[in-house]
PDB file of C-alpha atoms and ligand atoms in Angstrom:
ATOM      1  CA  UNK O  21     -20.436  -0.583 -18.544  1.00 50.00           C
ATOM      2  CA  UNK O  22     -23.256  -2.223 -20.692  1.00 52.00           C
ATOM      3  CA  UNK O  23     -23.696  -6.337 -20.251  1.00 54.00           C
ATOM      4  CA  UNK O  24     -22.995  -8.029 -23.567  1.00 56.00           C
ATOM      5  CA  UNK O  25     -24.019 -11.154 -23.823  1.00 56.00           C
ATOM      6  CA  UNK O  26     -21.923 -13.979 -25.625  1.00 57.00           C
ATOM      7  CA  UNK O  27     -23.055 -15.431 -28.891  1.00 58.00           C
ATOM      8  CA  UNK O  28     -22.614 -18.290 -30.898  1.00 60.00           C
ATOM      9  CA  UNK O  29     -21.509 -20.606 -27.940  1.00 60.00           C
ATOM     10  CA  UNK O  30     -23.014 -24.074 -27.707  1.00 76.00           C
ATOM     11  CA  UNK O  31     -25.774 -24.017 -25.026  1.00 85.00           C
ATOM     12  CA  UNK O  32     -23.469 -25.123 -21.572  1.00 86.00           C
ATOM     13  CA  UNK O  33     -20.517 -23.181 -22.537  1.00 89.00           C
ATOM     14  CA  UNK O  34     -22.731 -19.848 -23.032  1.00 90.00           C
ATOM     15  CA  UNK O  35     -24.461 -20.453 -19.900  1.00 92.00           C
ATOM     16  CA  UNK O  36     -21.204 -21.010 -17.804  1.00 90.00           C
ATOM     17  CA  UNK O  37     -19.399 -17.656 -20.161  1.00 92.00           C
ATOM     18  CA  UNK O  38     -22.767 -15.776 -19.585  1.00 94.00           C
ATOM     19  CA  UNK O  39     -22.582 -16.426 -15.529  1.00 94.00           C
ATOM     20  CA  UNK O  40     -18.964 -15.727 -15.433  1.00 93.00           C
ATOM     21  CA  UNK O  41     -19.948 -12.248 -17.560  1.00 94.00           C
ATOM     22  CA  UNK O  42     -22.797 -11.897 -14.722  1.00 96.00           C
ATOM     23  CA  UNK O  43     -20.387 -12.308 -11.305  1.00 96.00           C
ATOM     24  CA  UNK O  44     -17.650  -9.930 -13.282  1.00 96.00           C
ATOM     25  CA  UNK O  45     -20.010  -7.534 -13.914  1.00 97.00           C
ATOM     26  CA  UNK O  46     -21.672  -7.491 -10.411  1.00 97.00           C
ATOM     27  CA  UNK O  47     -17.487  -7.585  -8.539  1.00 98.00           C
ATOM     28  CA  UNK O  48     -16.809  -4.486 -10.349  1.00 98.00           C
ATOM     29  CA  UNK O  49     -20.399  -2.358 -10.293  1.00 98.00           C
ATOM     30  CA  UNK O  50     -20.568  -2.819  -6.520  1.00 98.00           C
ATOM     31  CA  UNK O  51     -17.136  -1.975  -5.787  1.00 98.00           C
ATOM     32  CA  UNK O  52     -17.522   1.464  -8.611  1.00 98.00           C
ATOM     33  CA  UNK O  53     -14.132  -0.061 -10.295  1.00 98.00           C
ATOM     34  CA  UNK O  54     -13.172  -1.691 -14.240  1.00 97.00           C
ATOM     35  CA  UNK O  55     -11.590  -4.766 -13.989  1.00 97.00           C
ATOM     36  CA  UNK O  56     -13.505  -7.079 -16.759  1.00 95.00           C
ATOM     37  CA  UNK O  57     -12.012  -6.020 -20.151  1.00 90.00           C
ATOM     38  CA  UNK O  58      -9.397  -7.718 -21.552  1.00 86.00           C
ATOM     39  CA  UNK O  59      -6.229  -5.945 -22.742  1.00 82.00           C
ATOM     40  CA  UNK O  60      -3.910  -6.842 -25.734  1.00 83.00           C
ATOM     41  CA  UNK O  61      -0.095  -6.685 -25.567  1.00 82.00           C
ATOM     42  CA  UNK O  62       1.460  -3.313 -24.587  1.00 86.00           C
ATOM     43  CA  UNK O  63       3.643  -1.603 -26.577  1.00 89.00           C
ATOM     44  CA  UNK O  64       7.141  -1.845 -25.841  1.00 90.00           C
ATOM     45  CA  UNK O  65       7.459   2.206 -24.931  1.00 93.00           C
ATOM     46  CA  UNK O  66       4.122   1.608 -22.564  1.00 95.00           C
ATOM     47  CA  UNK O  67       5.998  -0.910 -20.182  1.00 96.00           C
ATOM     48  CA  UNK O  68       8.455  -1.387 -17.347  1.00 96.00           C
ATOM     49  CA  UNK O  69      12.044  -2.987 -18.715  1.00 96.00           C
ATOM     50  CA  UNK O  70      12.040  -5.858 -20.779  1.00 93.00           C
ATOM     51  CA  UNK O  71       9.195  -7.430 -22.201  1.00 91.00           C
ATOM     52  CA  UNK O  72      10.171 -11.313 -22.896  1.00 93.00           C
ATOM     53  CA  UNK O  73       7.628 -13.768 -22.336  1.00 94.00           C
ATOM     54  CA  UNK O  74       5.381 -12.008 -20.305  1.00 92.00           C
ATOM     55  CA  UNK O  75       1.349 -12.251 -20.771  1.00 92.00           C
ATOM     56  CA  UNK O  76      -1.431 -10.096 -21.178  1.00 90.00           C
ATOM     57  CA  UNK O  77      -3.719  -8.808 -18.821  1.00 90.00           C
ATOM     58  CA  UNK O  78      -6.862 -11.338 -18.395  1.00 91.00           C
ATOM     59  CA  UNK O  79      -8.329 -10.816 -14.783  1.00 93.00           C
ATOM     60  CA  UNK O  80      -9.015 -14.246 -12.468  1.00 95.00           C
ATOM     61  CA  UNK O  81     -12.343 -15.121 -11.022  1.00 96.00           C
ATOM     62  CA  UNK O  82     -12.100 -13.886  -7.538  1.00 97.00           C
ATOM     63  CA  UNK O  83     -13.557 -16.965  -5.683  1.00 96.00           C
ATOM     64  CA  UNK O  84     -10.797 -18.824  -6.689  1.00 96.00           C
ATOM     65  CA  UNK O  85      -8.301 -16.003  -5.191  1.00 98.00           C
ATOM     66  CA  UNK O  86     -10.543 -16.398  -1.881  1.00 98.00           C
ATOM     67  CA  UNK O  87     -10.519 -19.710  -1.292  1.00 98.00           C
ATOM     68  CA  UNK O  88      -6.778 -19.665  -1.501  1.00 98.00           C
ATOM     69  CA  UNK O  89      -6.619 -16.588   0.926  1.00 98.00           C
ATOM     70  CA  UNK O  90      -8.677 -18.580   3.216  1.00 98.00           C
ATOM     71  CA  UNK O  91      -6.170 -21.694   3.417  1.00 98.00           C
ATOM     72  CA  UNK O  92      -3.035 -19.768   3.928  1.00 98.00           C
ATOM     73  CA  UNK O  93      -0.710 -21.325   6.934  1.00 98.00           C
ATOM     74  CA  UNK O  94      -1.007 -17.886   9.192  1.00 97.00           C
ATOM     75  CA  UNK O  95      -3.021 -17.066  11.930  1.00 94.00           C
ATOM     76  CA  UNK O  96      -2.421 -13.385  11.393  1.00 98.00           C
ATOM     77  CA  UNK O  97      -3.092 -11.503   8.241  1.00 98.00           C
ATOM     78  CA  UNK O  98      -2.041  -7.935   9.737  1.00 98.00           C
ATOM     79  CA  UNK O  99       1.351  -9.432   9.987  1.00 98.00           C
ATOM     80  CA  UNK O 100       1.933  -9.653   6.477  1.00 98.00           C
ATOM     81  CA  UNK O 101       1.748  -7.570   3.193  1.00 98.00           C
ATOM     82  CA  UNK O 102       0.418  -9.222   0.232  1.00 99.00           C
ATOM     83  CA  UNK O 103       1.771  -8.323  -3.170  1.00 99.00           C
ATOM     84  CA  UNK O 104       0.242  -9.477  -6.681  1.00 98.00           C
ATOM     85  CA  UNK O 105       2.851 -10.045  -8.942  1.00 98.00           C
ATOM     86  CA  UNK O 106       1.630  -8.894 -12.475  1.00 98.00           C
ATOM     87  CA  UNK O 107      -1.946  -7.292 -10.651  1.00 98.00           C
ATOM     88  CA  UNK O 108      -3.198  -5.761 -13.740  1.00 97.00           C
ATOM     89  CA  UNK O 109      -6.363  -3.560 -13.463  1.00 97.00           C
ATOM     90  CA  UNK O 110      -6.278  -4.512  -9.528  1.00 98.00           C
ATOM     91  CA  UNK O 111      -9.044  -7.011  -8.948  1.00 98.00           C
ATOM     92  CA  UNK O 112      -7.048  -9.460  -6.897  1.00 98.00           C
ATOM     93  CA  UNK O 113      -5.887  -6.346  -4.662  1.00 98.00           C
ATOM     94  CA  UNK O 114      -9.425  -5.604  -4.720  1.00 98.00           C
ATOM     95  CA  UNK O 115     -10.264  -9.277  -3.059  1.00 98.00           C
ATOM     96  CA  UNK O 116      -7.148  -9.344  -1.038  1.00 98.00           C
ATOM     97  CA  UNK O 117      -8.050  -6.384   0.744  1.00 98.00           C
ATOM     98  CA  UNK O 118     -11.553  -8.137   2.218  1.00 98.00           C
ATOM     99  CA  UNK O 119      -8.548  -9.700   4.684  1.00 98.00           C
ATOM    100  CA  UNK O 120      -6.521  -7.781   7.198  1.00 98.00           C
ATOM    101  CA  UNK O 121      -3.617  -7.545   5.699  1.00 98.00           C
ATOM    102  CA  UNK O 122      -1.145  -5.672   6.887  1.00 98.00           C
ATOM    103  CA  UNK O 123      -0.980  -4.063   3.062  1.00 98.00           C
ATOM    104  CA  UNK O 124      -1.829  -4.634  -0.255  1.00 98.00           C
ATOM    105  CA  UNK O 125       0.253  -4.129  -3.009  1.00 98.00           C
ATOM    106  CA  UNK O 126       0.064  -4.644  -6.550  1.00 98.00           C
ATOM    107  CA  UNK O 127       2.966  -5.153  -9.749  1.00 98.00           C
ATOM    108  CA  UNK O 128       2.157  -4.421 -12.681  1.00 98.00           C
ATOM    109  CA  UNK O 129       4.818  -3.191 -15.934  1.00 97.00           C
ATOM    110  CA  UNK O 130       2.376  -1.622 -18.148  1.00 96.00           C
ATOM    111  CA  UNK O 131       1.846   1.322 -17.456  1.00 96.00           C
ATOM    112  CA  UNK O 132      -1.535   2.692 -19.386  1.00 95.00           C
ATOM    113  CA  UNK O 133      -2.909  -1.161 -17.170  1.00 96.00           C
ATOM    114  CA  UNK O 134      -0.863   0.805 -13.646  1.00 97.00           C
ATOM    115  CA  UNK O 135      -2.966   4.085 -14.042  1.00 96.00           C
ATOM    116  CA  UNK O 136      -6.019   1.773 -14.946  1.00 96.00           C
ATOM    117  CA  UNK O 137      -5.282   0.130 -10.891  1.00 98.00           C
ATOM    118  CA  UNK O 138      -4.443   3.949  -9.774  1.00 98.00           C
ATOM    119  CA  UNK O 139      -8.078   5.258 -10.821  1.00 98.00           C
ATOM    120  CA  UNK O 140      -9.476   1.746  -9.464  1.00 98.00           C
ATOM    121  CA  UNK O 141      -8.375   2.256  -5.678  1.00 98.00           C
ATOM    122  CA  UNK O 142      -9.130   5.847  -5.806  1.00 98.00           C
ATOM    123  CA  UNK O 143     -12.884   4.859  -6.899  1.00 98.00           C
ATOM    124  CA  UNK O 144     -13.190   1.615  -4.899  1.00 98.00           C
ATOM    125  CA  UNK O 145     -15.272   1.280  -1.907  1.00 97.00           C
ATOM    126  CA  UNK O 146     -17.307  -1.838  -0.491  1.00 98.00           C
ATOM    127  CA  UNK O 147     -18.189  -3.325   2.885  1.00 97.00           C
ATOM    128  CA  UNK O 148     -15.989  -5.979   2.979  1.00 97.00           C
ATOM    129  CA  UNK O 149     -12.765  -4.457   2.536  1.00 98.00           C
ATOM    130  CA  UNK O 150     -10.747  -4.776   5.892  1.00 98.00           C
ATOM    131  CA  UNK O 151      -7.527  -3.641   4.478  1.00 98.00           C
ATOM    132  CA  UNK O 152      -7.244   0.127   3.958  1.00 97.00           C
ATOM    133  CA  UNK O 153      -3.878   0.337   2.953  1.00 98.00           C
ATOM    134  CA  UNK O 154      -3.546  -0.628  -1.456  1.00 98.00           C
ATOM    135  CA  UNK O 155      -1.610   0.117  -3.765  1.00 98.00           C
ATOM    136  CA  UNK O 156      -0.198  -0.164  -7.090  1.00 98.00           C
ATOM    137  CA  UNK O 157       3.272   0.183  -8.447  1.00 98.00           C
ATOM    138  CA  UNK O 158       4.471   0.563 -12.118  1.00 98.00           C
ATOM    139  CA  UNK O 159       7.909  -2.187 -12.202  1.00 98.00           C
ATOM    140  CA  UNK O 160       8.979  -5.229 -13.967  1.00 98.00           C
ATOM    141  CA  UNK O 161       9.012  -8.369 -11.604  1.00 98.00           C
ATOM    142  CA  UNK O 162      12.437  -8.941 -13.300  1.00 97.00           C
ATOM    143  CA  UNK O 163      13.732  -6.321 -11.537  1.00 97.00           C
ATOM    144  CA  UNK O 164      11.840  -5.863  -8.451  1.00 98.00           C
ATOM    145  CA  UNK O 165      12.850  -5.377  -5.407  1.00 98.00           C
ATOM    146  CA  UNK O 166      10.899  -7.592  -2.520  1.00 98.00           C
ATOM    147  CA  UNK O 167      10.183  -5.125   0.596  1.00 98.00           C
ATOM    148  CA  UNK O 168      11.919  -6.765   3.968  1.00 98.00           C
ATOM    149  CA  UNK O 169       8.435  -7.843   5.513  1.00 98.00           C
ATOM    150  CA  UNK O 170       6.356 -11.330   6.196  1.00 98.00           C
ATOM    151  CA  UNK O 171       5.112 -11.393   2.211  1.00 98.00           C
ATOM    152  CA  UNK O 172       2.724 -13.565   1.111  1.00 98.00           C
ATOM    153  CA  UNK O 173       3.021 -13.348  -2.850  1.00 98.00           C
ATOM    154  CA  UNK O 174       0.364 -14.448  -5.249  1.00 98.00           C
ATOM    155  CA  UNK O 175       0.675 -15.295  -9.343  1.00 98.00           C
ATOM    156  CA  UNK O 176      -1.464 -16.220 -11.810  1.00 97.00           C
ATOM    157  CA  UNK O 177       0.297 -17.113 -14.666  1.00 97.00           C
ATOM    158  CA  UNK O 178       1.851 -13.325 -15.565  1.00 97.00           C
ATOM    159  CA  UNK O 179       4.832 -14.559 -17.697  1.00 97.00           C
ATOM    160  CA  UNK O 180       6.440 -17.425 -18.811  1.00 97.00           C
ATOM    161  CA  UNK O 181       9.898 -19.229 -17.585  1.00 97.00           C
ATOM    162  CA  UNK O 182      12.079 -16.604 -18.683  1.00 97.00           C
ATOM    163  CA  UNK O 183      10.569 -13.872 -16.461  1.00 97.00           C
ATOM    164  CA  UNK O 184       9.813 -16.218 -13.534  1.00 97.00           C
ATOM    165  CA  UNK O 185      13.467 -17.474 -13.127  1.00 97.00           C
ATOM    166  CA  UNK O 186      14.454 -14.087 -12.490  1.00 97.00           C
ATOM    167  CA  UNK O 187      11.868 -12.968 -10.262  1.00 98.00           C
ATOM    168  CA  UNK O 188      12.542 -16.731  -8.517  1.00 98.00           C
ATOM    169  CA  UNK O 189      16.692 -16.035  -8.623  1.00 97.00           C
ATOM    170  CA  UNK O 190      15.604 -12.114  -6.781  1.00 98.00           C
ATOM    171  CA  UNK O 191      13.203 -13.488  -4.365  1.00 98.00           C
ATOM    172  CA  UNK O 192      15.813 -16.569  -3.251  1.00 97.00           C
ATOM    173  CA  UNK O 193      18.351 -13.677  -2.570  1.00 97.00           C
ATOM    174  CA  UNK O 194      15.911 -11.504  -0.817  1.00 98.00           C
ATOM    175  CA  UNK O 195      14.828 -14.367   1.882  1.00 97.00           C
ATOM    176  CA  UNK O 196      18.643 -15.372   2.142  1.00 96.00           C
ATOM    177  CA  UNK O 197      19.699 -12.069   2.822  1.00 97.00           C
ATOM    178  CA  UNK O 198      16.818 -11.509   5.641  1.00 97.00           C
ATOM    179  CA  UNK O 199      15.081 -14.963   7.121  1.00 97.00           C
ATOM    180  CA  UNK O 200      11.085 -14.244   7.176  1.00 97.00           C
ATOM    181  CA  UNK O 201       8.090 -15.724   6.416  1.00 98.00           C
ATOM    182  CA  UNK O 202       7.122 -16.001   2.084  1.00 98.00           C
ATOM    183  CA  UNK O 203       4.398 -17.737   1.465  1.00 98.00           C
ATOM    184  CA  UNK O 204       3.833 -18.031  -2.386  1.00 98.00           C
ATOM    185  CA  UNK O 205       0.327 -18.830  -4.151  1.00 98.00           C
ATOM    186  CA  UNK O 206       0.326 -20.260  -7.639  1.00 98.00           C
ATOM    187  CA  UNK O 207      -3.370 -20.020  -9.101  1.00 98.00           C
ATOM    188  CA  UNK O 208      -4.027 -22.317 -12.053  1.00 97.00           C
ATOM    189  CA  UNK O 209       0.015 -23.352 -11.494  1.00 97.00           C
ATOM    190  CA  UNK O 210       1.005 -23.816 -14.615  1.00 96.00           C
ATOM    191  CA  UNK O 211       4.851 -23.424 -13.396  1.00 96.00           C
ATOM    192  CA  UNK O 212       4.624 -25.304 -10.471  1.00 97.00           C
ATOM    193  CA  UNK O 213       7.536 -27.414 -11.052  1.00 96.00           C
ATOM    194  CA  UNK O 214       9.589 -24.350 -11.880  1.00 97.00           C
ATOM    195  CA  UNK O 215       8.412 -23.286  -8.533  1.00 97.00           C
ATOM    196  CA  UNK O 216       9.207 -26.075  -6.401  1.00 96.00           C
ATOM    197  CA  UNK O 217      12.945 -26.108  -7.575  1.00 95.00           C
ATOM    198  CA  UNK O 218      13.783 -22.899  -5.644  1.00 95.00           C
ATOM    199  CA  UNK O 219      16.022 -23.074  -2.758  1.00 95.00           C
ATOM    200  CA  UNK O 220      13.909 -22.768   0.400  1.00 96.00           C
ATOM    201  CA  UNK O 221      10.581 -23.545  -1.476  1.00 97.00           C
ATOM    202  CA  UNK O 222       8.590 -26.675   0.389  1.00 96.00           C
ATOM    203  CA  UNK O 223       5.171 -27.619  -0.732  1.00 97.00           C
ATOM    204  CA  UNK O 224       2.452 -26.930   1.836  1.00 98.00           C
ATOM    205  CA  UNK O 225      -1.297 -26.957  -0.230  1.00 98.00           C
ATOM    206  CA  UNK O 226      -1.344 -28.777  -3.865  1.00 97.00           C
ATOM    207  CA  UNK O 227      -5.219 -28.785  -4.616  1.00 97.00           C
ATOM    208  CA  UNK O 228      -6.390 -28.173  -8.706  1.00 96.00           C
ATOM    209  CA  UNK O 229      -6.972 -24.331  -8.440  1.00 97.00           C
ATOM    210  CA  UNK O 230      -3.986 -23.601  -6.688  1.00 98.00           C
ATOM    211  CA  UNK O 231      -0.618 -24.369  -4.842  1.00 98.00           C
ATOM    212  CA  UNK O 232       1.065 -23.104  -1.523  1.00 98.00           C
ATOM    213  CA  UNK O 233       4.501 -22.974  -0.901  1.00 98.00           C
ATOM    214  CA  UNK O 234       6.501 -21.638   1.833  1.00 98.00           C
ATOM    215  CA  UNK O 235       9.991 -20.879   2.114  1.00 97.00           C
ATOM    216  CA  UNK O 236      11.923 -21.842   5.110  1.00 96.00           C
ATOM    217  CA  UNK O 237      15.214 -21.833   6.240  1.00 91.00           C
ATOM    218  CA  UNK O 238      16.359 -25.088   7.257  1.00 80.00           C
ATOM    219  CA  UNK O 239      13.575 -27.224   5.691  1.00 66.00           C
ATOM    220  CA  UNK O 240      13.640 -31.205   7.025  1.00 63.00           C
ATOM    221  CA  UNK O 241      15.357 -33.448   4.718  1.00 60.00           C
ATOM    222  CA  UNK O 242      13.342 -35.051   2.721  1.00 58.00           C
ATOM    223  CA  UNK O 243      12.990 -38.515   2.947  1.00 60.00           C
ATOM    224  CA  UNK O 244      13.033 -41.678  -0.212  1.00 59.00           C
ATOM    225  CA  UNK O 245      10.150 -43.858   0.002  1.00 53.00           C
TER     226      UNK O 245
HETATM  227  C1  LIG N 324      -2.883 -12.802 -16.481  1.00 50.97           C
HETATM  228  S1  LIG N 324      -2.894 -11.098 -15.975  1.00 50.97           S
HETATM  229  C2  LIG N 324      -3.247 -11.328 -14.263  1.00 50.97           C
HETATM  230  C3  LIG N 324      -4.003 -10.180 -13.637  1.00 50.97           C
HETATM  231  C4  LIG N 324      -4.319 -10.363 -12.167  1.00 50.97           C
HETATM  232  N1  LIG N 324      -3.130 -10.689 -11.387  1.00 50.97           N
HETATM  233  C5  LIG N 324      -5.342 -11.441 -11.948  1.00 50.97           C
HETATM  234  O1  LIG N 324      -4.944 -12.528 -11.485  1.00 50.97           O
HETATM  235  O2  LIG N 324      -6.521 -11.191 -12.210  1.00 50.97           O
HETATM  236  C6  LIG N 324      -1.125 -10.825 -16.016  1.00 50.97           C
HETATM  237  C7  LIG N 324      -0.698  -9.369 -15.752  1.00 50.97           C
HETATM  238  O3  LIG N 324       0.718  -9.371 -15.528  1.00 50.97           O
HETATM  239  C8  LIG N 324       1.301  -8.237 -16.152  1.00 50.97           C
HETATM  240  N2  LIG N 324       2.711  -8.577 -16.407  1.00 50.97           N
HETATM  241  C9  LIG N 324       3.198  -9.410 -17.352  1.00 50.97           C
HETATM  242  N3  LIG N 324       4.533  -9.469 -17.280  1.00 50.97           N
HETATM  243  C10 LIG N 324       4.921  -8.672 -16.247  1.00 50.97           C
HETATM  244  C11 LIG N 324       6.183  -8.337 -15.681  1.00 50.97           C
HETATM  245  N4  LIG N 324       7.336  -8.808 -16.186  1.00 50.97           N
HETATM  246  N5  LIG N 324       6.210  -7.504 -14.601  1.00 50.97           N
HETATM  247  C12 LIG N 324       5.049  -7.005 -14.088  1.00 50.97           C
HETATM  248  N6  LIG N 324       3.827  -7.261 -14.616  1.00 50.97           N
HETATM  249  C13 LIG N 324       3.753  -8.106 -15.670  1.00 50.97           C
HETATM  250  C14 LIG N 324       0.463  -8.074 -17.439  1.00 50.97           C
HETATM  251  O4  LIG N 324       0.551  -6.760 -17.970  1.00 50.97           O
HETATM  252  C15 LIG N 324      -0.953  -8.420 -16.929  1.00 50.97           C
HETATM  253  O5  LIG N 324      -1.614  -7.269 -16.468  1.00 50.97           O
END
């Protein structure tokens, strides 16, 4: 794919668009995947279930996705599968698999954007991946089912309310019916008071890029100050 520059930008913002166009361009050359272009809407006989108020596919920068690998409250990555929750062309499976994870998986309800992710793993190679196991799956988080394991689930803004109080309501039932370790990243968490009002949720990292939550079991009560 050919650089294009941006144009008619005042002079910061087209520095800070042209470096972001630069470290996009360089993620995806040196790993032989697509993951820069932006994608309208689907159409409604391309996706998954329902539509509602989900978003369209606009890929993340992937230091930000690192940095919040890197803080996560487990000593053991192989003990736990990490799953994107509206993963789009891939690129955050792409970054999660430079950790041991146990596997990486990706959900995604369009599915021209699925078979984008499909061709993407079956291209991708680069020396930091330490994960060998990814994967992408074409379902609606409304409806999906979370695999018994240690999870650590990530989300960048994929839908709005609608979408994420059902995928909220599934997970809840999912750790209630078997106990394990969910850890939940919110990048750019835009719904992070949605979040933190689901039984089991307890804050563990609030910083600007991202939040951490955990669910556990029997959390402490909490205490007025
Ligand atoms: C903002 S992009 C995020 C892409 C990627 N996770 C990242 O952070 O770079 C949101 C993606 O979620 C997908 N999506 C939206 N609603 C969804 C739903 N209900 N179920 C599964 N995927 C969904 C969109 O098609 C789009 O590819």
């Amino acid at each position: 794919m050919a650089y294009d520059p941006p144009k008619n930008r005042s002079n910061p913002l087209r520095i800070r668009t042209t470096l972001r166009a630069i470290e996009d361009w360089w993620f995806d050359t040196t790993r032989s995947i697509e993951t820069c272009i932006h994608l309208p809407h689907p159409e409604r006989d391309q996706i998954v279930g329902e539509l509602r108020d989900s978003l369209t596919y606009s890929p993340v920068r992937a230091n930000n996705v690192r940095s919040s690998l890197r803080d996560l409250p487990i000593h053991n990555y192989s003990d736990y599968t990490f799953i994107d929750i509206g993963s789009g062309k891939g690129r955050v499976l792409f970054v999660a698999a430079e950790f041991p994870f146990r596997h990486v998986l990706g959900v995604e309800f369009a599915t021209p954007i699925h078979q984008h992710a499909v061709a993407n793993i079956q291209r991708f190679s680069h020396w930091r991946q330490k994960c060998p196991s990814i994967e992408s799956i074409n379902a609606n988080a409304m409806e999906y089912e979370f695999p018994n394991e240690n999870l650590i689930l990530y989300l960048c803004n994929p839908f709005g309310p609608e979408v994420l109080q059902q995928m909220l309501a599934n997970l809840e039932e999912s750790f209630r019916a078997n106990p394990r370790s969910i850890i939940l990243i919110l990048l750019w968490p835009e719904r992070a008071q949605q979040v933190a009002k689901t039984a089991y949720m307890q804050p563990y990292r609030q910083t600007r890029r991202y939040h951490i939550y955990q669910m556990i079991q029997d959390p402490p009560p909490r205490t007025l100050s």
